[in-house]
């Protein structure tokens, strides 16, 4: 009876994406693909200062230009409200000020007006003709943070023992500041809104990772009842967190549609993506570790700062993994924010844990060197028995196995710790090799979910939920779950997502959409089966006449008497046909774990990242040549999209280590590398062979299938594994990302000299 002893059913294989054909044929409709009759185009006017006031906004030329229907600004846009504080995952947005609310400019690129015209080209031309005069004020986009700048006293995220005293008396210590730069989400699909107001109701085609939240926020800000807003997001070209919560362009499109009585499309351009729709803020983190001479941790402090915008308080949450990663009696993790004249930051793939683990796992490597101890051994020595922060057992933690499996796959037994001591052979001959390892983890949660499953008289099943597929395979995973629970083949299962008319579902965030939908969909299937049993036993013509629903069992798409053998089973569609009923429908629900009181377990996924770099000191040429990733993400429902997630995340981790950084111009405050030529992302040429292993230990605390979900965890630890490898190859410790050639020239000069 206890779920603990239930063995989950076998996974139903490596199902390719059920929406794959729609995508490769171009039939999948993304938000900006919607072209409605009479649709107009909106193009925002962006501020060209980062701080100050608008003193004059001259629209006289713009509004006479060809095709222009309206030029909106503070004085003629109409009322927009602010959203009330959120409840759970409803009502969240990061930039809380509605567009055009006041004359103050707080960041470069802030929307100050918007032109609506018959074509995108006309709107673009007229937006350029709007003349804005500013009274500029001093601004600050500095990437050096001082503790004294903190908006408030630091928040104590974790605390145990007396870390300062323990650090002072520790035999071996390290104490360094690590930094990660502002990073911009660059999904291929730009943010877009197509808004259609029909005189009463809004239909909004949004690029959103959370249709339900978008509906709630937009209804509040537009000042209409929530049932008057329908949000649709059928396909997403990813988002990486940037599309979790609504941004001002969505309100501009919706309000313009209401003002003009026409559908309005607004597509955020690539350069605006660097200004107006969030970014991961710069982080600056001081980590101190103290250990006994034999490598037992005695003290750990982790004090982080991140920037936020002038109005909104975004905390990156770098302490996320600090409290539970290692066994250490004395620990403190704090965080605080500092203000800069930049757009409001937001979650980016692995918020908090990813930059936090760069700092922590770099420091652990530095400690291993100080101790003259193998970095894997040091981690194994400090493996905790429980989550010492929450004082709870882990639902399932296999970090030690991740390290050991990874070491085996990577060939760690050949590791020699001396800097520059490992030389390539074969294709790598003449190159110095650097090896690095880092641990990683990510929260494993779920959120409140409803879903409907219909068993249909045509022999198919339909599952629907107002969640959305960010591109990771949510359509496929829902099909997997229904297939597993009904025994139906996937080609008889229809999945409907991305529409607030459907039962409210989870955000595509936190890597928990899969873990969230599993219990609700299972509940819905079971209720649909109960409905089917009722149909099968009702009335004089029933298939199982004179029987009761409790006498029946469902398996492989068929119904039979519990005590009879499988050969007597009747296909469910025959039962529905006989009763002339179209569908047996079940509505499922699950409460989700996020924010639930009285937790009995600490829920996380774990992993180990191993990186090899090659280093050519004569030319300062550094390449990542190999990555081995071992992930303990619970049971993997479908290894194909799961592996895809981890590979993509590792590729982003390489970008974090070596390339990605949003640079704000010191004169203007503009993000100056605001395009895909200057903002360097990892390309195929930079991405090495990535060996992904899943441990596949079901986590039955999380849900009946034991699946925790994967995605964000694949990015955690990668940057530290790479900079640890860079140190091993070159002797240069890079504590501020990304690694720049300037950092490495030091090593080159030494070697060439
Ligand atoms: Mo993720 S940063 O929660 O989309």
XYZ file of C-alpha atoms and ligand atoms in Angstrom:
757
model
C 0.000 0.000 0.000
C 2.709 2.475 0.892
C 3.865 4.433 -2.122
C 7.420 3.975 -0.837
C 7.394 0.323 -1.809
C 5.652 0.771 -5.154
C 7.935 -0.043 -8.036
C 7.267 2.420 -10.831
C 6.273 0.892 -14.147
C 8.886 0.655 -16.836
C 9.417 3.736 -18.949
C 7.749 3.553 -22.318
C 10.916 4.124 -24.211
C 12.550 6.847 -26.162
C 9.502 8.467 -27.739
C 10.552 11.163 -30.223
C 8.869 14.518 -29.755
C 5.192 14.252 -30.584
C 5.273 17.830 -31.910
C 8.444 17.266 -33.917
C 6.745 17.096 -37.287
C 4.758 20.292 -36.677
C 7.995 22.056 -35.846
C 10.132 20.865 -38.714
C 7.394 21.530 -41.255
C 6.758 25.033 -39.893
C 3.163 24.175 -38.991
C 3.699 24.890 -35.276
C 2.356 28.393 -34.659
C 4.396 30.635 -32.381
C 2.932 33.870 -30.993
C 4.342 36.122 -33.698
C 2.978 33.748 -36.376
C -0.594 34.833 -35.636
C -1.818 37.264 -38.279
C -5.336 38.430 -37.551
C -7.669 40.300 -39.900
C -7.109 44.048 -39.733
C -4.055 43.610 -37.524
C -1.848 46.628 -36.776
C 1.799 46.706 -35.723
C 3.199 48.389 -32.636
C 6.812 49.490 -32.314
C 8.071 51.027 -29.063
C 10.235 54.124 -28.767
C 13.121 53.395 -26.393
C 14.850 55.875 -24.087
C 18.352 56.909 -25.123
C 19.425 57.824 -21.611
C 19.721 55.537 -18.589
C 18.609 58.023 -15.946
C 16.661 61.277 -15.933
C 13.343 62.710 -17.024
C 11.453 63.186 -20.247
C 10.985 66.942 -20.680
C 9.349 66.882 -24.113
C 7.926 64.243 -26.358
C 7.271 65.548 -29.866
C 5.056 63.248 -31.913
C 4.002 65.857 -34.489
C 6.016 64.392 -37.336
C 5.468 60.741 -36.416
C 1.711 60.965 -36.303
C 1.452 62.360 -39.825
C 3.588 59.645 -41.341
C 2.149 57.111 -43.711
C 0.170 54.279 -42.166
C 0.370 55.618 -38.613
C -2.776 55.016 -36.562
C -1.609 56.257 -33.169
C 1.419 57.356 -31.213
C 0.956 56.444 -27.560
C 2.714 57.910 -24.570
C 2.009 58.823 -20.964
C -0.677 61.380 -21.781
C -2.884 59.464 -24.200
C -2.349 55.785 -23.441
C -5.172 55.284 -20.945
C -5.103 53.868 -17.461
C -3.125 50.763 -16.598
C -3.140 49.436 -13.033
C -0.346 47.877 -11.051
C -0.706 44.221 -10.130
C -1.344 43.373 -6.480
C 1.266 41.228 -4.692
C 1.129 37.672 -6.072
C -0.470 34.623 -4.494
C 1.551 31.540 -5.275
C 2.201 31.493 -8.997
C -0.521 33.978 -9.801
C 0.154 37.650 -10.307
C 3.929 37.588 -10.683
C 5.864 40.105 -12.749
C 9.357 41.491 -12.330
C 9.061 44.975 -13.853
C 6.094 46.197 -11.869
C 5.756 49.701 -13.269
C 3.217 49.761 -16.119
C 4.592 51.295 -19.338
C 4.530 55.114 -19.590
C 3.415 55.483 -15.953
C 5.607 58.524 -15.263
C 8.216 60.730 -16.961
C 11.165 59.179 -15.143
C 13.683 57.146 -17.142
C 15.435 54.527 -15.022
C 17.306 52.462 -17.619
C 18.541 52.764 -21.154
C 15.913 51.507 -23.573
C 12.920 51.962 -21.271
C 9.780 52.339 -23.393
C 8.762 56.019 -23.536
C 6.207 55.845 -26.374
C 4.865 53.415 -28.961
C 3.746 53.861 -32.550
C 0.960 51.765 -34.031
C 0.753 51.590 -37.816
C -0.556 49.485 -40.681
C 2.792 47.789 -41.217
C 5.823 46.983 -39.086
C 8.005 49.085 -41.403
C 5.738 52.130 -41.103
C 5.619 51.794 -37.330
C 9.403 51.441 -37.174
C 9.952 54.542 -39.325
C 7.496 56.609 -37.285
C 8.976 55.408 -33.970
C 12.297 56.814 -35.170
C 10.604 60.136 -35.923
C 9.358 60.619 -32.359
C 11.583 63.300 -30.849
C 12.172 62.915 -27.128
C 13.989 65.525 -25.081
C 15.477 64.460 -21.785
C 16.886 66.029 -18.693
C 19.593 63.474 -17.995
C 20.653 62.677 -14.441
C 23.750 60.825 -13.206
C 23.493 57.097 -13.702
C 25.275 54.046 -12.425
C 25.883 50.830 -14.341
C 29.115 49.961 -12.562
C 30.062 46.315 -12.261
C 31.824 46.823 -8.959
C 29.538 46.323 -5.979
C 30.251 47.466 -2.446
C 28.491 45.987 0.559
C 27.743 49.535 1.699
C 25.521 49.984 -1.370
C 23.105 47.237 -0.305
C 19.486 48.372 -0.443
C 18.777 46.680 2.857
C 20.675 44.710 5.450
C 21.639 41.335 3.923
C 19.087 38.547 4.236
C 20.356 35.571 6.189
C 19.461 32.650 3.916
C 21.131 29.906 5.971
C 22.822 29.907 9.354
C 24.251 27.296 11.688
C 26.974 27.309 14.313
C 29.518 30.108 14.514
C 31.156 30.288 11.084
C 33.300 33.374 11.754
C 34.920 31.876 14.845
C 35.367 28.475 13.169
C 36.957 30.102 10.126
C 39.473 31.963 12.279
C 40.736 28.802 13.948
C 40.548 26.486 10.904
C 43.791 24.752 9.901
C 43.371 25.479 6.198
C 41.308 28.317 4.725
C 40.390 29.940 1.439
C 38.716 33.332 1.144
C 37.905 34.784 -2.280
C 35.405 36.883 -4.184
C 33.810 35.363 -7.285
C 31.700 37.186 -9.837
C 29.379 36.318 -12.660
C 28.374 38.944 -15.219
C 24.953 40.126 -16.344
C 23.744 37.565 -18.872
C 20.956 38.042 -21.385
C 18.481 35.312 -22.311
C 18.719 34.801 -26.034
C 16.125 32.257 -27.041
C 15.790 32.079 -30.817
C 12.142 33.128 -30.566
C 11.857 36.826 -29.741
C 9.280 37.910 -27.190
C 6.032 38.836 -28.924
C 2.438 39.739 -28.187
C -0.501 39.610 -30.523
C -3.446 41.221 -28.733
C -7.033 41.125 -29.870
C -9.699 43.078 -27.969
C -13.228 42.453 -29.225
C -15.005 45.151 -27.225
C -15.211 42.999 -24.122
C -12.670 40.204 -24.144
C -8.946 40.088 -24.749
C -7.372 37.189 -26.643
C -3.633 37.465 -26.148
C -1.115 35.324 -28.040
C 1.851 35.627 -25.729
C 5.354 34.257 -25.604
C 4.939 33.077 -22.053
C 6.213 30.234 -19.903
C 3.105 30.652 -17.717
C -0.217 31.299 -19.458
C -2.190 31.246 -16.197
C 0.026 33.842 -14.530
C 0.006 36.016 -17.663
C -3.765 35.968 -17.727
C -3.889 36.996 -14.092
C -1.336 39.812 -14.388
C -2.725 41.220 -17.631
C -6.294 41.192 -16.334
C -5.179 43.108 -13.252
C -3.137 45.659 -15.178
C -5.769 46.145 -17.870
C -8.387 46.489 -15.135
C -10.780 43.771 -16.356
C -12.103 40.566 -14.773
C -9.785 37.613 -15.255
C -12.412 35.746 -17.283
C -12.235 38.508 -19.889
C -8.647 37.598 -20.706
C -7.599 34.483 -22.595
C -3.901 33.839 -23.014
C -2.632 31.442 -25.670
C 0.908 30.129 -26.018
C 0.877 26.940 -28.102
C 4.585 26.810 -28.898
C 7.611 28.558 -27.504
C 11.035 28.911 -29.058
C 12.338 28.639 -25.516
C 12.668 31.356 -22.908
C 15.247 30.252 -20.316
C 13.254 32.074 -17.627
C 12.981 35.327 -19.560
C 9.420 34.499 -20.564
C 8.196 33.390 -17.141
C 6.465 36.648 -16.242
C 4.917 39.382 -18.430
C 6.956 42.377 -19.581
C 5.750 45.879 -20.533
C 5.419 45.145 -24.266
C 2.499 42.814 -23.512
C 0.572 45.656 -21.854
C 1.424 47.996 -24.725
C -0.007 45.576 -27.301
C -3.132 44.855 -25.244
C -3.883 48.470 -24.374
C -3.276 49.589 -27.982
C -5.690 46.915 -29.193
C -8.319 48.135 -26.736
C -7.739 51.781 -27.692
C -7.941 51.128 -31.435
C -10.422 48.248 -31.540
C -8.056 46.264 -33.772
C -5.651 43.386 -33.227
C -2.127 44.637 -32.517
C 1.138 42.751 -32.919
C 4.279 43.774 -31.086
C 7.477 41.811 -31.640
C 10.361 42.713 -29.348
C 13.513 43.149 -31.436
C 16.789 41.431 -30.588
C 18.323 44.659 -29.285
C 15.296 45.279 -27.036
C 15.779 41.744 -25.707
C 18.882 43.132 -23.973
C 16.974 46.011 -22.349
C 13.315 45.361 -21.720
C 12.697 41.701 -20.930
C 15.027 40.829 -18.075
C 18.477 39.372 -17.690
C 20.452 37.486 -15.069
C 22.015 40.185 -12.906
C 25.715 40.443 -12.168
C 26.607 38.626 -8.951
C 29.529 39.205 -6.625
C 30.054 36.539 -4.020
C 32.557 36.174 -1.222
C 33.116 32.586 -0.168
C 35.217 31.555 2.815
C 35.939 27.911 3.542
C 37.772 26.537 6.529
C 38.814 22.905 6.942
C 40.790 20.698 9.279
C 44.157 19.494 7.956
C 42.549 16.201 6.935
C 39.911 17.965 4.814
C 36.818 18.082 7.020
C 34.947 21.331 6.461
C 34.540 23.350 9.639
C 33.370 26.722 8.314
C 31.577 28.002 5.233
C 30.368 31.531 4.578
C 28.826 32.710 1.330
C 27.845 36.375 1.101
C 26.344 37.505 -2.203
C 25.379 40.736 -3.846
C 23.504 41.136 -7.105
C 22.306 44.165 -8.952
C 18.674 44.983 -9.485
C 16.913 47.852 -11.224
C 16.001 51.226 -9.711
C 12.404 50.231 -8.897
C 12.189 46.462 -8.521
C 13.913 44.257 -5.958
C 15.178 41.170 -7.760
C 17.306 38.857 -5.672
C 19.262 36.246 -7.640
C 19.297 33.879 -4.651
C 22.915 32.701 -4.891
C 22.603 30.868 -1.546
C 20.142 28.367 -2.993
C 22.456 25.348 -2.893
C 24.867 26.537 -0.199
C 23.106 25.280 2.929
C 22.680 21.641 1.912
C 25.609 20.897 -0.427
C 28.136 19.777 2.186
C 28.342 18.678 5.775
C 29.732 21.602 7.749
C 28.809 22.543 11.318
C 29.339 26.289 10.976
C 27.762 28.029 8.020
C 26.265 31.328 6.961
C 24.818 32.353 3.598
C 23.544 35.867 3.031
C 22.342 37.906 0.092
C 21.706 41.549 -0.632
C 20.914 43.691 -3.658
C 22.379 46.910 -5.058
C 20.666 49.294 -7.496
C 21.820 50.025 -11.004
C 20.274 51.877 -13.954
C 19.445 48.703 -15.823
C 16.232 46.945 -16.792
C 14.723 44.705 -14.127
C 16.541 41.345 -13.847
C 14.698 38.047 -13.803
C 15.217 34.297 -13.483
C 17.598 32.764 -15.984
C 18.158 29.032 -16.341
C 19.103 27.875 -12.867
C 18.608 31.211 -11.088
C 20.608 31.454 -7.879
C 22.059 27.968 -7.828
C 23.953 28.381 -11.098
C 25.970 31.502 -10.159
C 26.021 30.363 -6.519
C 27.549 27.011 -7.404
C 30.131 28.690 -9.630
C 31.405 30.443 -6.509
C 31.024 27.539 -4.092
C 32.455 24.846 -6.373
C 35.376 27.092 -7.362
C 36.122 27.640 -3.673
C 35.967 23.899 -2.979
C 38.533 23.372 -5.759
C 40.758 26.067 -4.278
C 40.457 24.403 -0.883
C 41.427 21.016 -2.364
C 44.559 22.614 -3.797
C 45.346 24.264 -0.454
C 44.895 20.890 1.260
C 46.873 19.058 -1.478
C 43.899 16.754 -1.707
C 42.080 15.286 -4.682
C 38.997 17.471 -5.346
C 36.688 14.453 -5.616
C 38.004 13.011 -2.371
C 37.422 16.351 -0.631
C 33.796 16.345 -1.754
C 33.273 12.717 -0.728
C 34.733 13.470 2.702
C 32.155 16.153 3.302
C 29.052 14.386 2.046
C 26.145 15.171 4.386
C 23.804 12.499 5.743
C 20.871 14.925 5.797
C 20.098 18.449 4.633
C 21.854 20.202 7.524
C 20.207 23.497 6.616
C 16.591 22.351 6.859
C 17.447 19.435 9.207
C 15.503 17.108 6.938
C 16.406 13.886 5.159
C 16.858 14.147 1.404
C 14.006 12.655 -0.622
C 16.749 10.989 -2.680
C 20.390 12.050 -2.938
C 22.982 10.184 -4.974
C 25.693 12.818 -5.233
C 28.431 10.356 -4.244
C 27.376 8.018 -7.034
C 27.362 10.971 -9.466
C 30.974 11.758 -8.552
C 32.111 8.131 -8.681
C 30.319 7.338 -11.922
C 31.604 10.535 -13.506
C 35.160 9.857 -12.340
C 35.002 6.417 -13.894
C 33.586 7.680 -17.212
C 35.963 10.617 -17.382
C 39.046 8.550 -16.518
C 39.859 10.509 -13.358
C 42.288 7.800 -12.166
C 44.769 9.258 -14.693
C 44.524 12.740 -13.110
C 47.766 14.320 -11.981
C 47.201 17.447 -9.889
C 50.275 19.506 -10.807
C 49.394 22.507 -12.992
C 50.229 21.886 -16.645
C 51.313 18.318 -15.934
C 48.895 16.579 -18.277
C 49.705 16.540 -21.974
C 47.507 15.542 -24.854
C 48.247 12.631 -27.114
C 47.021 11.744 -30.601
C 44.828 14.547 -31.952
C 45.580 16.533 -28.821
C 49.328 16.161 -28.970
C 51.202 19.382 -28.269
C 48.344 20.637 -26.102
C 48.233 20.932 -22.357
C 45.167 19.352 -20.782
C 43.273 20.758 -17.838
C 40.794 18.687 -15.883
C 38.160 20.045 -13.567
C 35.254 18.713 -11.570
C 32.317 20.371 -9.831
C 29.183 19.259 -8.081
C 25.755 20.561 -8.960
C 22.226 20.525 -7.662
C 18.837 22.016 -8.315
C 15.584 22.217 -6.384
C 13.055 19.472 -7.117
C 9.566 20.820 -6.651
C 6.153 20.721 -8.207
C 3.291 23.183 -8.257
C -0.470 23.019 -8.107
C -1.874 21.466 -11.272
C -5.181 20.477 -12.810
C -5.537 18.391 -15.942
C -8.344 16.715 -17.864
C -8.125 13.329 -19.543
C -10.816 12.130 -21.914
C -11.083 8.537 -23.116
C -12.843 8.979 -26.446
C -15.307 6.839 -28.368
C -12.920 6.891 -31.366
C -10.418 4.899 -29.316
C -8.157 7.808 -28.581
C -7.415 9.835 -25.500
C -7.109 13.587 -25.101
C -5.212 15.237 -22.269
C -5.416 18.954 -21.673
C -3.756 21.339 -19.260
C -3.054 25.076 -19.167
C 0.651 24.568 -18.945
C 2.811 25.170 -22.020
C 5.734 23.552 -23.778
C 8.748 25.847 -23.596
C 10.391 23.590 -26.166
C 11.637 20.990 -23.726
C 9.094 18.291 -24.579
C 6.066 18.889 -22.350
C 3.707 17.730 -25.133
C 5.750 14.551 -25.348
C 5.895 13.983 -21.601
C 2.114 14.292 -21.187
C 1.695 11.798 -23.994
C 4.203 9.530 -22.193
C 2.270 9.675 -18.922
C -1.112 8.940 -20.513
C 0.411 6.129 -22.570
C 1.947 4.642 -19.475
C -1.284 4.838 -17.474
C -3.659 3.638 -20.226
C -1.515 1.353 -22.346
C -2.560 3.316 -25.430
C 0.029 3.964 -28.124
C 1.206 7.570 -28.335
C -0.336 8.082 -31.770
C -3.770 7.702 -30.223
C -3.127 10.370 -27.605
C -3.804 14.043 -28.265
C -2.156 16.622 -25.987
C -3.607 20.128 -25.754
C -1.623 22.827 -23.946
C -0.988 26.552 -23.879
C -4.448 28.044 -23.400
C -6.017 29.528 -20.261
C -9.363 27.982 -21.289
C -7.877 24.654 -20.190
C -7.591 23.465 -16.556
C -4.941 25.595 -14.804
C -1.499 24.030 -14.987
C 2.057 24.741 -13.885
C 4.567 27.313 -15.042
C 7.240 26.032 -17.406
C 9.870 26.938 -14.875
C 11.936 25.589 -12.052
C 12.395 22.396 -14.113
C 9.230 21.200 -12.436
C 6.553 21.123 -15.163
C 7.019 17.363 -15.573
C 6.968 16.640 -11.835
C 3.875 18.861 -11.528
C 1.782 17.325 -14.294
C 2.473 13.686 -13.387
C 0.192 13.389 -10.322
C -2.597 15.486 -11.852
C -2.604 13.522 -15.105
C -2.479 10.190 -13.271
C -5.416 11.338 -11.119
C -7.300 12.403 -14.268
C -6.672 9.055 -16.002
C -7.873 7.164 -12.937
C -11.018 9.291 -12.728
C -11.672 8.817 -16.450
C -11.340 5.069 -15.923
C -13.806 5.221 -13.024
C -16.226 7.102 -15.274
C -15.728 4.436 -17.922
C -16.475 1.696 -15.346
C -19.674 3.534 -14.411
C -20.672 3.655 -18.083
C -19.741 -0.018 -18.536
C -22.009 -1.115 -15.682
C -24.964 1.275 -16.029
C -28.340 0.211 -17.303
C -29.791 -2.993 -18.738
C -27.674 -2.786 -21.935
C -24.395 -2.298 -20.118
C -21.385 -4.281 -21.344
C -20.837 -5.549 -17.819
C -24.457 -5.861 -16.863
C -25.184 -6.631 -13.205
C -21.632 -5.757 -12.248
C -20.334 -2.818 -10.275
C -17.523 -0.390 -11.149
C -15.410 -1.871 -8.349
C -15.460 -5.247 -10.121
C -13.651 -3.819 -13.161
C -10.035 -3.295 -14.071
C -8.369 -1.259 -16.826
C -5.271 -2.246 -18.735
C -3.814 -1.871 -22.235
C -6.777 0.249 -23.319
C -9.253 -2.414 -22.307
C -11.684 -3.135 -19.484
C -12.233 -6.529 -17.910
C -13.606 -8.114 -14.783
C -10.946 -8.077 -12.090
C -10.949 -11.807 -11.615
C -11.083 -12.733 -15.311
C -8.112 -13.134 -17.606
C -6.879 -10.580 -20.128
C -8.406 -12.388 -23.119
C -11.881 -11.367 -21.968
C -11.030 -7.653 -21.915
C -13.124 -5.270 -24.002
C -11.631 -2.200 -25.727
C -12.871 0.930 -23.967
C -14.163 2.483 -27.204
C -16.559 -0.450 -27.602
C -17.985 0.307 -24.166
C -18.472 3.970 -25.055
C -20.009 3.059 -28.445
C -22.436 0.635 -26.893
C -23.588 3.368 -24.461
C -23.499 6.049 -27.210
C -21.309 8.250 -25.009
C -18.568 10.368 -26.632
C -16.100 10.373 -23.790
C -15.304 9.202 -20.302
C -13.730 12.254 -18.747
C -11.666 12.612 -15.603
C -10.509 15.860 -14.033
C -7.308 15.437 -12.077
C -5.656 17.666 -9.522
C -2.547 17.793 -7.436
C -1.545 20.327 -4.792
C 2.172 20.560 -5.658
C 5.009 20.738 -3.180
C 6.292 24.273 -3.671
C 5.759 26.373 -0.567
C 3.920 23.557 1.214
C 4.234 23.695 5.013
C 5.504 20.816 7.175
C 8.047 19.456 4.736
C 9.322 16.026 5.630
C 12.055 15.898 3.010
C 14.595 18.112 1.371
C 13.948 17.745 -2.368
C 16.745 18.288 -4.862
C 18.383 16.836 -7.899
C 22.133 16.342 -7.924
C 24.897 15.911 -10.413
C 28.589 16.014 -11.148
C 30.251 17.892 -13.994
C 33.645 16.927 -15.385
C 35.343 19.171 -17.933
C 38.513 18.886 -19.943
C 40.087 21.921 -21.573
C 42.947 22.011 -24.015
C 45.435 24.829 -23.727
C 47.946 25.997 -26.249
C 50.092 28.383 -24.279
C 51.944 29.855 -27.295
C 48.742 31.306 -28.727
C 46.586 31.411 -25.571
C 44.129 29.112 -27.308
C 41.698 27.517 -24.898
C 39.033 25.009 -25.872
C 36.637 22.847 -23.917
C 37.361 19.448 -25.365
C 35.204 17.098 -23.314
C 32.394 17.202 -20.779
C 31.088 14.286 -18.749
C 27.853 14.968 -16.885
C 26.173 12.605 -14.460
C 22.690 13.574 -13.313
C 20.647 12.204 -10.428
C 17.273 13.596 -11.536
C 14.999 10.870 -10.264
C 13.457 8.536 -12.788
C 13.874 9.729 -16.346
C 10.516 9.445 -18.114
C 11.891 9.856 -21.588
C 15.672 9.805 -22.005
C 15.564 11.523 -25.400
C 14.281 14.988 -24.448
C 15.950 14.630 -21.025
C 19.371 14.142 -22.578
C 18.602 17.007 -24.933
C 17.920 19.240 -21.930
C 21.190 18.391 -20.227
C 23.225 18.794 -23.419
C 21.654 22.207 -24.039
C 22.269 23.247 -20.462
C 25.926 22.172 -20.612
C 26.319 24.181 -23.815
C 24.903 27.203 -21.981
C 27.284 26.457 -19.107
C 30.203 26.630 -21.534
C 28.841 30.011 -22.670
C 28.672 31.148 -19.057
C 32.266 30.078 -18.452
C 33.837 31.436 -21.609
C 31.633 33.842 -23.567
C 28.423 35.336 -22.257
C 28.355 38.786 -20.644
C 26.091 41.770 -21.184
C 28.245 44.906 -21.198
C 26.720 48.229 -20.203
C 28.362 51.273 -21.745
C 29.848 53.491 -19.045
C 28.847 56.669 -20.902
C 25.265 55.925 -21.948
C 24.279 52.933 -19.833
C 23.264 51.071 -22.998
C 23.854 47.324 -23.234
C 26.357 47.720 -26.053
C 26.742 44.143 -27.200
C 22.998 43.946 -27.865
C 23.065 41.559 -30.809
C 24.089 38.005 -31.605
C 27.343 39.099 -33.236
C 28.675 40.903 -30.164
C 26.993 38.919 -27.398
C 28.946 35.714 -27.774
C 27.060 32.466 -27.408
C 28.456 28.971 -27.593
C 28.306 27.695 -31.169
C 28.656 24.156 -32.485
C 32.368 24.765 -32.970
C 32.726 25.547 -29.251
C 30.660 22.594 -28.048
C 32.605 19.411 -27.431
C 31.441 15.862 -27.081
C 29.067 15.804 -24.097
C 28.656 12.496 -22.316
C 25.399 12.504 -20.347
C 24.561 9.768 -17.843
C 21.349 9.576 -15.834
C 21.473 7.555 -12.646
C 17.727 6.923 -12.897
C 16.921 6.388 -9.190
C 13.155 6.959 -8.841
C 12.270 9.612 -6.238
C 8.958 8.331 -4.925
C 8.591 11.182 -2.445
C 8.152 13.530 -5.398
C 5.496 11.589 -7.302
C 4.308 8.082 -8.138
C 6.517 7.872 -11.222
C 9.595 9.003 -9.291
C 10.452 11.725 -11.828
C 11.989 14.975 -10.615
C 12.442 16.736 -13.942
C 15.609 17.977 -15.606
C 16.769 21.104 -17.366
C 18.279 23.720 -15.166
C 20.544 21.347 -13.269
C 22.557 20.673 -16.415
C 23.860 24.225 -16.345
C 24.838 24.186 -12.676
C 28.465 23.417 -11.915
C 29.606 23.576 -15.548
C 31.332 26.962 -15.277
C 33.201 25.914 -12.122
C 34.265 22.597 -13.671
C 35.656 24.593 -16.613
C 37.456 27.275 -14.579
C 38.815 24.529 -12.314
C 40.125 22.847 -15.479
C 41.515 26.175 -16.711
C 43.448 26.495 -13.470
C 44.735 22.957 -13.785
C 45.956 23.645 -17.332
C 47.289 27.166 -16.901
C 47.734 27.961 -13.227
C 45.395 30.931 -13.668
C 42.421 31.025 -11.333
C 39.599 32.949 -12.983
C 37.144 34.138 -10.364
C 35.256 36.592 -12.534
C 33.378 35.140 -15.497
C 33.648 34.842 -18.366
C 37.246 33.680 -18.780
C 38.920 36.299 -20.970
C 42.016 35.894 -23.049
C 43.522 38.713 -20.956
C 43.237 36.485 -17.905
C 45.225 33.773 -19.626
C 47.937 35.925 -21.193
C 49.623 35.889 -17.802
C 50.160 32.160 -18.225
C 51.265 32.579 -21.828
C 53.812 35.221 -20.963
C 55.320 33.025 -18.269
C 55.604 30.088 -20.587
C 56.915 32.003 -23.594
C 59.417 34.002 -21.537
Mo 13.475 28.647 -15.397
S 14.855 30.139 -15.094
O 12.605 28.635 -13.929
O 12.565 29.165 -16.738
